[in-house]
Coordinates of C-alpha atoms in Angstrom, one line a residue:
X113 CA 105.0 18.0 96.6
X114 CA 101.2 18.5 96.2
X115 CA 100.7 21.7 98.3
X116 CA 97.8 24.0 99.0
X117 CA 99.3 26.6 96.7
X118 CA 99.3 24.1 93.8
X119 CA 95.7 23.1 94.5
X120 CA 94.6 26.7 94.6
X121 CA 96.2 27.5 91.2
X122 CA 94.5 24.6 89.6
X123 CA 91.2 25.4 91.2
X124 CA 91.3 29.0 89.9
X125 CA 92.0 28.0 86.3
X126 CA 89.4 25.3 86.2
X127 CA 86.8 27.2 88.0
X128 CA 87.2 30.3 85.8
X129 CA 85.6 28.2 83.0
X130 CA 82.3 28.4 84.8
X131 CA 82.3 32.2 84.3
X132 CA 83.9 32.4 80.9
X133 CA 80.5 32.3 79.2
X134 CA 79.6 35.7 80.7
X135 CA 82.4 37.3 78.6
X136 CA 81.9 35.1 75.5
X137 CA 78.6 36.6 74.4
X138 CA 78.6 37.9 70.8
X139 CA 76.7 41.0 69.7
X140 CA 74.4 39.8 66.9
X141 CA 73.4 43.2 65.7
X142 CA 74.7 44.6 62.5
X143 CA 76.9 47.1 64.4
X144 CA 78.3 44.4 66.6
X145 CA 79.2 42.1 63.7
X146 CA 81.3 44.7 61.8
X147 CA 84.4 43.1 63.3
X148 CA 83.0 39.7 63.9
X149 CA 85.7 38.0 62.0
X150 CA 88.6 39.5 63.9
X151 CA 89.0 36.2 65.8
X152 CA 89.5 34.2 62.6
X153 CA 93.1 33.4 61.6
X154 CA 94.7 36.4 60.0
X155 CA 92.4 39.2 59.0
X156 CA 88.8 40.3 58.7
X157 CA 86.2 40.0 55.9
X158 CA 86.1 42.9 53.5
X159 CA 82.3 43.3 53.1
X160 CA 80.9 46.8 53.7
X161 CA 78.1 46.8 56.1
X162 CA 77.4 50.5 55.7
X163 CA 76.4 49.9 52.1
X164 CA 73.6 47.5 53.1
X165 CA 69.9 48.5 52.6
X166 CA 68.3 50.0 55.7
X167 CA 65.5 47.5 55.8
X168 CA 67.1 44.7 57.7
X169 CA 64.0 42.5 57.4
X170 CA 64.1 42.5 53.6
X171 CA 64.6 39.0 52.1
X172 CA 67.0 38.7 49.2
X173 CA 67.5 35.7 46.9
X174 CA 71.1 34.7 46.2
X175 CA 71.3 34.9 42.5
X176 CA 75.0 34.2 41.9
X177 CA 78.0 33.1 44.0
X178 CA 81.2 34.2 42.2
X179 CA 84.6 32.8 43.0
X180 CA 87.9 34.4 42.4
X181 CA 91.5 33.2 43.0
X182 CA 90.7 29.4 43.2
X183 CA 93.0 28.4 40.3
X184 CA 93.0 24.8 41.4
X185 CA 90.4 24.3 44.1
X186 CA 87.1 23.2 42.6
X187 CA 84.1 25.3 43.3
X188 CA 82.0 22.4 44.6
X189 CA 84.5 21.9 47.4
X190 CA 84.2 25.5 48.4
X191 CA 80.4 25.6 48.1
X192 CA 80.3 22.5 50.4
X193 CA 81.6 24.7 53.3
X194 CA 79.2 27.6 52.9
X195 CA 76.1 28.1 55.0
X196 CA 74.2 29.4 52.0
X197 CA 73.8 28.5 48.3
X198 CA 72.4 30.0 45.1
X199 CA 68.6 30.2 45.3
X200 CA 68.5 30.7 49.1
X201 CA 66.5 33.6 50.5
X202 CA 68.4 35.4 53.2
X203 CA 67.7 38.5 55.4
X204 CA 70.1 41.4 55.1
X205 CA 70.8 41.3 58.9
X206 CA 71.9 37.7 58.5
X207 CA 74.7 38.5 56.0
X208 CA 77.5 39.3 58.6
X209 CA 76.9 36.0 60.5
X210 CA 76.7 33.9 57.3
X211 CA 79.8 35.5 55.9
X212 CA 81.7 34.9 59.2
X213 CA 80.7 31.2 59.2
X214 CA 81.6 30.9 55.5
X215 CA 85.1 32.4 56.0
X216 CA 85.8 30.2 59.0
X217 CA 84.8 27.1 57.2
X218 CA 86.9 27.9 54.1
X219 CA 90.0 28.8 56.1
X220 CA 89.7 25.6 58.0
X221 CA 90.2 23.7 54.8
X222 CA 93.9 24.7 55.1
X223 CA 93.9 25.4 51.3
X224 CA 94.1 29.2 51.4
X225 CA 96.3 32.0 52.8
X226 CA 93.4 34.4 52.8
X227 CA 89.6 34.3 52.3
X228 CA 87.2 37.3 51.9
X229 CA 83.5 37.4 51.3
X230 CA 81.7 40.5 49.9
X231 CA 78.4 41.6 48.5
X232 CA 79.1 41.9 44.7
X233 CA 75.8 43.5 43.8
X234 CA 72.4 44.3 45.2
X235 CA 69.6 44.0 42.6
X236 CA 66.3 43.7 44.6
X237 CA 65.1 41.1 45.2
X238 CA 68.4 39.5 44.2
X239 CA 71.9 39.6 45.7
X240 CA 75.2 38.5 44.2
X241 CA 78.1 37.3 46.5
X242 CA 81.8 37.2 45.7
X243 CA 84.3 34.9 47.4
X244 CA 87.9 35.7 46.8
X245 CA 90.7 33.4 48.0
X246 CA 94.5 33.3 47.7
X247 CA 95.6 29.7 47.4
X248 CA 98.5 28.2 49.2
X249 CA 101.4 26.4 47.6
X250 CA 100.4 22.7 47.5
X251 CA 103.5 20.7 46.6
X252 CA 106.2 20.4 49.2
X253 CA 109.2 18.1 48.7
X254 CA 110.9 18.4 52.0
X255 CA 114.0 17.0 53.7
X256 CA 112.8 15.0 56.7
X257 CA 114.6 15.6 60.0
X258 CA 112.9 14.6 63.3
X259 CA 114.2 13.4 66.7
X260 CA 112.4 10.2 67.6
X261 CA 111.9 11.0 71.2
X262 CA 108.5 12.0 72.6
X263 CA 109.5 15.7 72.8
X264 CA 112.4 17.9 72.0
X265 CA 113.6 18.3 75.6
X266 CA 113.9 14.5 76.0
X267 CA 116.1 14.3 73.0
X268 CA 118.3 17.4 73.9
X269 CA 118.9 16.7 77.6
X270 CA 118.2 13.1 78.3
X271 CA 119.6 11.7 75.1
X272 CA 122.3 14.3 74.6
X273 CA 121.0 15.4 71.2
X274 CA 122.3 12.2 69.8
X275 CA 122.4 12.1 66.0
X276 CA 121.7 8.4 66.2
X277 CA 118.2 9.2 67.5
X278 CA 117.1 11.2 64.5
X279 CA 115.0 10.1 61.6
X280 CA 116.0 11.8 58.4
X281 CA 115.1 11.4 54.7
X282 CA 112.6 12.8 52.3
X283 CA 108.9 13.5 52.5
X284 CA 106.6 14.6 49.8
X285 CA 103.5 16.5 50.8
X286 CA 101.1 17.1 48.0
X287 CA 97.9 18.8 49.0
X288 CA 94.8 19.5 46.8
X289 CA 96.1 17.0 44.2
X290 CA 93.0 17.0 42.0
X291 CA 91.4 20.2 43.4
X292 CA 89.2 18.2 45.7
X293 CA 91.2 18.9 48.8
X294 CA 92.7 15.4 48.5
X295 CA 96.2 14.7 49.8
X296 CA 99.2 12.4 49.1
X297 CA 101.8 11.7 51.7
X298 CA 105.0 9.9 50.9
X299 CA 107.9 9.4 53.3
X300 CA 111.3 7.8 52.7
X301 CA 113.0 7.7 56.1
X302 CA 116.3 6.4 57.2
X303 CA 118.5 7.0 60.3
X304 CA 117.0 5.7 63.5
X305 CA 114.1 4.1 61.7
X306 CA 114.2 2.7 58.2
X307 CA 110.7 3.3 56.8
X308 CA 108.6 3.7 53.7
X309 CA 105.1 5.3 54.1
X310 CA 102.5 6.1 51.5
X311 CA 99.0 7.6 52.2
X312 CA 96.2 9.1 50.3
X313 CA 93.2 11.1 51.7
X314 CA 90.1 11.9 49.7
X315 CA 87.4 13.8 51.7
X316 CA 84.6 13.1 49.2
X317 CA 84.2 10.2 46.8
X318 CA 80.5 10.6 46.1
X319 CA 78.5 13.2 44.2
X320 CA 76.7 14.3 47.3
X321 CA 80.0 15.2 49.0
X322 CA 79.4 13.2 52.2
X323 CA 81.5 10.0 51.9
X324 CA 85.3 10.0 51.8
X325 CA 88.1 7.5 51.9
X326 CA 91.7 7.4 53.3
X327 CA 94.4 4.7 53.2
X328 CA 97.9 4.4 54.5
X329 CA 100.7 1.7 54.2
X330 CA 103.8 1.7 56.4
X331 CA 106.8 -0.7 56.2
X332 CA 109.9 -0.3 58.4
X333 CA 112.5 -1.7 60.9
X334 CA 114.5 -0.5 63.9
X335 CA 117.7 -1.4 65.7
X336 CA 116.4 0.0 68.9
X337 CA 113.2 -0.8 70.9
X338 CA 111.6 0.5 74.1
X339 CA 111.4 -2.6 76.2
X340 CA 110.2 -1.4 79.6
X341 CA 109.5 1.5 82.0
X342 CA 111.7 1.9 85.0
X343 CA 111.5 4.8 87.4
X344 CA 108.7 6.2 85.2
X345 CA 111.1 6.6 82.3
X346 CA 111.4 4.7 79.0
X347 CA 114.1 2.1 78.8
X348 CA 115.6 1.3 75.4
X349 CA 117.8 -1.5 74.0
X350 CA 119.8 -1.4 70.8
X351 CA 121.7 -4.1 68.9
X352 CA 123.5 -4.4 65.6
X353 CA 120.6 -6.6 64.4
X354 CA 117.1 -5.2 63.8
X355 CA 115.0 -5.7 66.9
X356 CA 111.7 -4.7 65.3
X357 CA 110.3 -5.2 61.8
X358 CA 106.8 -3.9 61.2
X359 CA 104.2 -3.6 58.5
X360 CA 100.8 -2.0 58.8
X361 CA 98.0 -1.0 56.5
X362 CA 94.7 0.9 57.2
X363 CA 91.6 1.7 55.1
X364 CA 89.2 4.2 56.4
X365 CA 85.8 5.6 55.2
X366 CA 84.5 8.9 56.4
X367 CA 81.0 10.4 56.5
X368 CA 80.3 14.1 56.9
X369 CA 76.7 15.1 56.5
X370 CA 77.0 18.7 57.3
X371 CA 79.7 21.0 58.7
X372 CA 80.9 20.0 62.1
X373 CA 80.5 16.2 62.7
X374 CA 82.5 13.5 60.9
X375 CA 82.3 9.8 61.3
X376 CA 85.2 7.4 60.6
X377 CA 84.9 3.7 60.0
X378 CA 88.3 1.9 59.7
X379 CA 89.9 -1.5 59.4
X380 CA 93.6 -2.3 59.6
X381 CA 96.2 -5.0 59.7
X382 CA 99.4 -5.0 61.7
X383 CA 102.4 -7.3 61.6
X384 CA 105.3 -6.9 64.0
X385 CA 108.3 -9.1 64.8
X386 CA 110.7 -8.4 67.7
X387 CA 114.2 -9.7 68.4
X388 CA 115.0 -12.2 71.2
X389 CA 116.9 -9.5 73.2
X390 CA 113.6 -7.7 74.0
X391 CA 112.1 -10.7 75.7
X392 CA 115.3 -11.5 77.7
X393 CA 115.0 -8.0 79.2
X394 CA 111.2 -8.1 79.6
X395 CA 109.6 -11.5 79.4
X396 CA 106.2 -9.9 79.8
X397 CA 106.6 -7.6 76.8
X398 CA 104.0 -9.6 74.7
X399 CA 101.6 -12.5 75.3
X400 CA 102.9 -14.3 72.2
X401 CA 105.9 -16.6 73.1
X402 CA 106.9 -16.6 69.4
X403 CA 107.8 -12.9 69.5
X404 CA 105.6 -12.2 66.5
X405 CA 102.3 -10.4 66.2
X406 CA 99.8 -10.5 63.4
X407 CA 96.4 -9.0 64.2
X408 CA 93.5 -7.1 62.7
X409 CA 92.0 -3.8 63.8
X410 CA 88.5 -2.4 63.5
X411 CA 87.5 1.0 64.8
X412 CA 84.9 3.7 64.8
X413 CA 85.5 7.4 65.6
X414 CA 83.1 10.3 65.7
X415 CA 84.5 13.8 65.8
X416 CA 82.7 17.1 66.4
X417 CA 84.8 20.2 65.5
X418 CA 83.2 23.7 65.6
X419 CA 86.2 26.0 66.0
X420 CA 87.1 29.4 64.7
X421 CA 90.5 28.2 63.5
X422 CA 91.4 24.5 63.7
X423 CA 95.2 25.0 63.9
X424 CA 94.9 27.3 66.9
X425 CA 91.3 27.8 68.2
X426 CA 90.3 30.7 70.4
X427 CA 86.6 30.1 70.2
X428 CA 84.4 27.0 69.8
X429 CA 84.2 23.4 70.8
X430 CA 85.6 20.1 69.7
X431 CA 85.1 16.5 70.9
X432 CA 85.9 13.0 69.9
X433 CA 84.9 9.4 70.8
X434 CA 87.0 6.5 69.6
X435 CA 86.2 2.8 70.0
X436 CA 88.4 0.0 68.7
X437 CA 89.1 -3.7 68.9
X438 CA 92.6 -4.9 68.3
X439 CA 93.2 -8.6 67.7
X440 CA 90.9 -11.5 68.0
X441 CA 93.0 -14.1 70.0
X442 CA 95.1 -14.3 73.1
X443 CA 98.2 -12.9 71.3
X444 CA 96.4 -9.5 70.9
X445 CA 93.1 -8.8 72.6
X446 CA 92.4 -5.2 73.4
X447 CA 89.1 -3.3 73.5
X448 CA 89.7 0.4 73.8
X449 CA 87.4 3.4 74.4
X450 CA 88.7 7.0 74.3
X451 CA 86.8 10.3 74.8
X452 CA 88.1 13.8 74.4
X453 CA 86.6 17.2 74.6
X454 CA 87.7 20.8 74.7
X455 CA 86.1 24.2 74.8
X456 CA 87.4 27.7 74.0
X457 CA 85.8 30.9 75.3
X458 CA 86.8 34.4 74.3
X459 CA 87.5 36.9 77.1
X460 CA 87.3 40.3 75.3
X461 CA 89.1 40.9 72.0
X462 CA 92.5 39.6 72.8
X463 CA 92.2 36.8 75.4
X464 CA 90.6 33.4 75.6
X465 CA 90.2 30.6 78.1
X466 CA 90.2 26.9 77.3
X467 CA 89.2 23.8 79.3
X468 CA 89.8 20.3 78.0
X469 CA 89.7 16.7 79.2
X470 CA 90.5 13.3 77.8
X471 CA 90.3 9.7 79.1
X472 CA 91.0 6.2 77.9
X473 CA 90.1 2.7 79.1
X474 CA 91.5 -0.6 77.8
X475 CA 90.0 -4.0 78.5
X476 CA 90.7 -6.5 79.8
X477 CA 92.9 -4.8 82.4
X478 CA 95.5 -7.6 82.3
X479 CA 97.7 -6.5 79.3
X480 CA 101.3 -7.1 78.3
X481 CA 103.7 -4.1 78.4
X482 CA 103.3 -3.6 74.7
X483 CA 99.7 -2.4 75.2
X484 CA 100.1 -0.2 78.3
X485 CA 101.3 3.1 76.9
X486 CA 99.1 5.8 78.3
X487 CA 100.1 9.2 79.8
X488 CA 103.1 10.9 78.1
X489 CA 102.4 9.6 74.6
X490 CA 100.7 11.5 71.8
X491 CA 98.3 14.2 73.0
X492 CA 97.8 12.4 76.3
X493 CA 100.7 14.3 77.9
X494 CA 101.0 16.3 81.1
X495 CA 102.8 19.7 81.2
X496 CA 105.6 19.4 83.7
X497 CA 106.1 15.7 83.2
X498 CA 107.9 15.8 79.8
X499 CA 110.6 13.5 81.0
X500 CA 108.2 10.8 82.4
X501 CA 105.7 8.3 81.1
X502 CA 102.8 6.8 83.1
X503 CA 101.8 3.4 81.9
X504 CA 98.3 2.0 82.5
X505 CA 95.1 0.6 81.2
X506 CA 92.8 3.5 82.3
X507 CA 93.3 7.1 83.0
X508 CA 92.8 10.7 81.9
X509 CA 93.9 14.3 82.0
X510 CA 92.2 17.7 82.5
X511 CA 93.9 20.9 81.4
X512 CA 93.1 24.6 81.6
X513 CA 94.7 27.6 79.8
X514 CA 94.3 31.3 80.0
X515 CA 95.9 33.1 77.1
X516 CA 96.2 36.6 75.7
X517 CA 97.4 37.9 72.3
X518 CA 100.7 39.8 72.6
X519 CA 101.4 40.6 69.0
X520 CA 99.9 40.2 65.6
X521 CA 101.6 41.2 62.3
X522 CA 102.5 39.9 58.9
X523 CA 105.1 40.3 56.2
X524 CA 105.5 39.0 52.7
X525 CA 108.1 36.9 51.0
X526 CA 109.1 39.0 47.9
X527 CA 107.9 37.9 44.5
X528 CA 110.3 35.7 42.5
X529 CA 110.3 34.3 39.0
X530 CA 108.5 31.1 40.2
X531 CA 106.4 32.3 43.2
X532 CA 103.9 35.1 43.9
X533 CA 104.4 37.1 47.1
X534 CA 103.6 34.8 50.1
X535 CA 102.1 36.5 53.2
X536 CA 103.8 35.3 56.4
X537 CA 101.6 36.0 59.5
X538 CA 103.0 35.9 63.0
X539 CA 101.0 35.8 66.2
X540 CA 102.3 35.4 69.7
X541 CA 100.1 34.5 72.7
X542 CA 101.2 34.6 76.3
X543 CA 99.5 32.1 78.7
X544 CA 99.3 30.5 82.1
X545 CA 98.1 26.9 82.4
X546 CA 97.5 24.0 84.7
X547 CA 96.8 20.3 84.2
X548 CA 96.1 17.2 86.2
X549 CA 96.0 13.5 85.4
X550 CA 95.8 10.0 86.7
X551 CA 96.9 6.6 85.2
X552 CA 95.7 3.3 86.6
X553 CA 98.1 0.4 86.2
X554 CA 97.2 -2.9 88.1
X555 CA 100.8 -4.0 87.9
X556 CA 103.1 -0.9 87.7
X557 CA 106.2 -2.5 88.9
X558 CA 108.3 -1.7 92.0
X559 CA 110.0 1.5 90.6
X560 CA 107.2 3.3 88.9
X561 CA 105.6 5.7 91.3
X562 CA 103.7 8.1 89.1
X563 CA 101.0 5.6 88.1
X564 CA 98.1 5.1 90.5
X565 CA 98.4 8.6 91.9
X566 CA 97.0 12.1 91.2
X567 CA 99.5 14.3 89.3
X568 CA 99.5 18.1 88.8
X569 CA 101.5 20.5 86.7
X570 CA 101.3 24.2 85.9
X571 CA 103.3 27.0 84.3
X572 CA 103.5 29.9 81.9
X573 CA 104.5 30.1 78.3
X574 CA 104.2 31.5 74.8
X575 CA 102.5 30.1 71.7
X576 CA 103.9 31.2 68.4
X577 CA 101.8 30.9 65.2
X578 CA 102.9 31.5 61.7
X579 CA 102.2 30.4 58.1
X580 CA 100.9 27.0 57.0
X581 CA 99.4 26.3 60.4
X582 CA 102.8 26.0 62.1
X583 CA 102.5 26.5 65.9
X584 CA 105.3 26.2 68.5
X585 CA 104.8 26.3 72.2
X586 CA 107.6 27.5 74.6
X587 CA 106.7 26.7 78.2
X588 CA 108.1 27.0 81.7
X589 CA 106.5 24.2 83.7
X590 CA 106.4 22.9 87.3
X591 CA 105.3 19.5 88.6
X592 CA 104.4 18.1 92.0
X593 CA 107.9 16.7 92.5
X594 CA 109.2 20.3 92.6
X595 CA 110.9 19.9 89.2
X596 CA 110.8 22.7 86.6
X597 CA 112.1 23.5 83.2
X598 CA 111.7 25.1 79.8
X599 CA 110.0 22.8 77.3
X600 CA 109.1 23.0 73.6
X601 CA 105.9 21.5 72.5
X602 CA 103.7 21.1 69.4
X603 CA 100.2 22.5 69.6
X604 CA 97.2 20.1 69.6
X605 CA 93.6 21.1 69.9
X606 CA 93.0 18.5 72.6

C-alpha cells in the first residue's frame, strides 16, 4: 500500500540530492589534494607533495614520461588516458589534480591492479614523471554456470533452484590480447540454452586512437520460451522440441575524441524461429503469422562517463542516450529511444549519495508481446519488485541511494610457481535506498495490475566489492504491496 510513510522516505532520499553539492566541494589547494585520490578504487598515489618546489606558479616542461610494470600493455594506450603529455608546460600546483585524473583514467581501463604516479625528477625547467602499474592476469578460461532467470532470488525461490534452469559450459575471456586493451569473448553454453558466442572488441583501430570496432555473433536454441505475462509474472512453456532457434550478428564502430564521451554506431541482423506451441498459448506473441522473424537493426548510442571508478562509482556523472530502429516491415517495426543518467556526490570521506533515472519509449505503441519487455529486465529493474515484470511501451525509473563505507582492507594470494602475488581488495558499503517507476502499456491484459500505475520500493543493504571489479549487492527491500525479502543483485552504474 502506498502510504504517507513511504512517500516521506522517498522524498527525503530524492530531495537530499539537492544539498549533496554542498558537501561535495573539493579543496584544490596543494594541502587539500594530498589525499585527493583516496576515493579512487584501492589506494592513493605515491607522489610526495612536500618535495615540490615552493614556487607554485613556476611552469615546468614535461621532459619524459617513464612507464614501469606494463609488460603487455602498450604505452600509447596508457598515454591516451593521461591529461598531459611530453612537451606540455604545467604548473607545480596542478600536479596533484593531473595525477589524480591520470590514475582514475588508467584504473578505469580495467587492465591494472594498481596504478601510481610520481615525480621522478625535477630539473628546472624540466620535470620527469613516472607511472608504475601492476597488470592484471588477462586470460581466464572459466567454467560457465549461470541461472537463466532475471535474478538469483527468482531462480532460488520461484523456480526451486531447478538445475534445468541453469546455463553451463565454458567461457574464454581474453583481455588485452595485443596490448591494445582489446578483448576476445568466447562462450560454449549448454544446459538450458544451447549457444555459441564469439565477440571481439578493439577500442582503437586508427593511429589517432579515436575510432574503434566491435563485433559479436550468437547462435543458439531453447526448449523453453517465455510466452506471456500473467499476474505481472513471466509465464514459460517447455517442450521436448526446440521452441526457439536464433542467430544474431552485430557490427559496431566507436568514436572517442577525448576522455569521457564515446559514440557508438551499430548495425545488426537477427533471425528467430518459434515453435507452434508458443502461438497456441499466445496468438499475439508476434505480428508474423509464419512464426519466423528476420530483421535488421540500426542504432546510435552516445555515452558520457566521468566517474572515479567505473565498477563502483562514488563520485562523478554518467549518462547515455540510445536510439534504434528494428525491422523495416510489419513483421518487426520498432523505433526506440532510451535515456539514462546518474550522479554521485561524496558526503565526507566515507559516504556518498547517488541519484539516477532512466526512461524508454517505443513507437508505434501498438506492439506484439515480443516487443513489450520493459521494467524488470536488464538495468531497468525496481528494488522490491524482483519477482515481477511490468510490460509496456513507455516508462521509466528513478532511484536514490545513500551509502557509507564500513570496511576497507586487502590481502594477497601467495606467490606460486606460475603466478606473482595477487592483491585481493575488499570493501563493504552499507546503504539505504528508494526507487520509483512507471510502465505504460496500452493493452496490459486483465491480470497485470502493476503496469499503468506508480510503483515505489525501498530498503537497506550492503555492497561488497573485491578484485577484478566483482560487486555483489545484498538487499532487504519493501514494495507498495507490503511484500519484503532479502535479494541478491549485480551492481550496475545506472
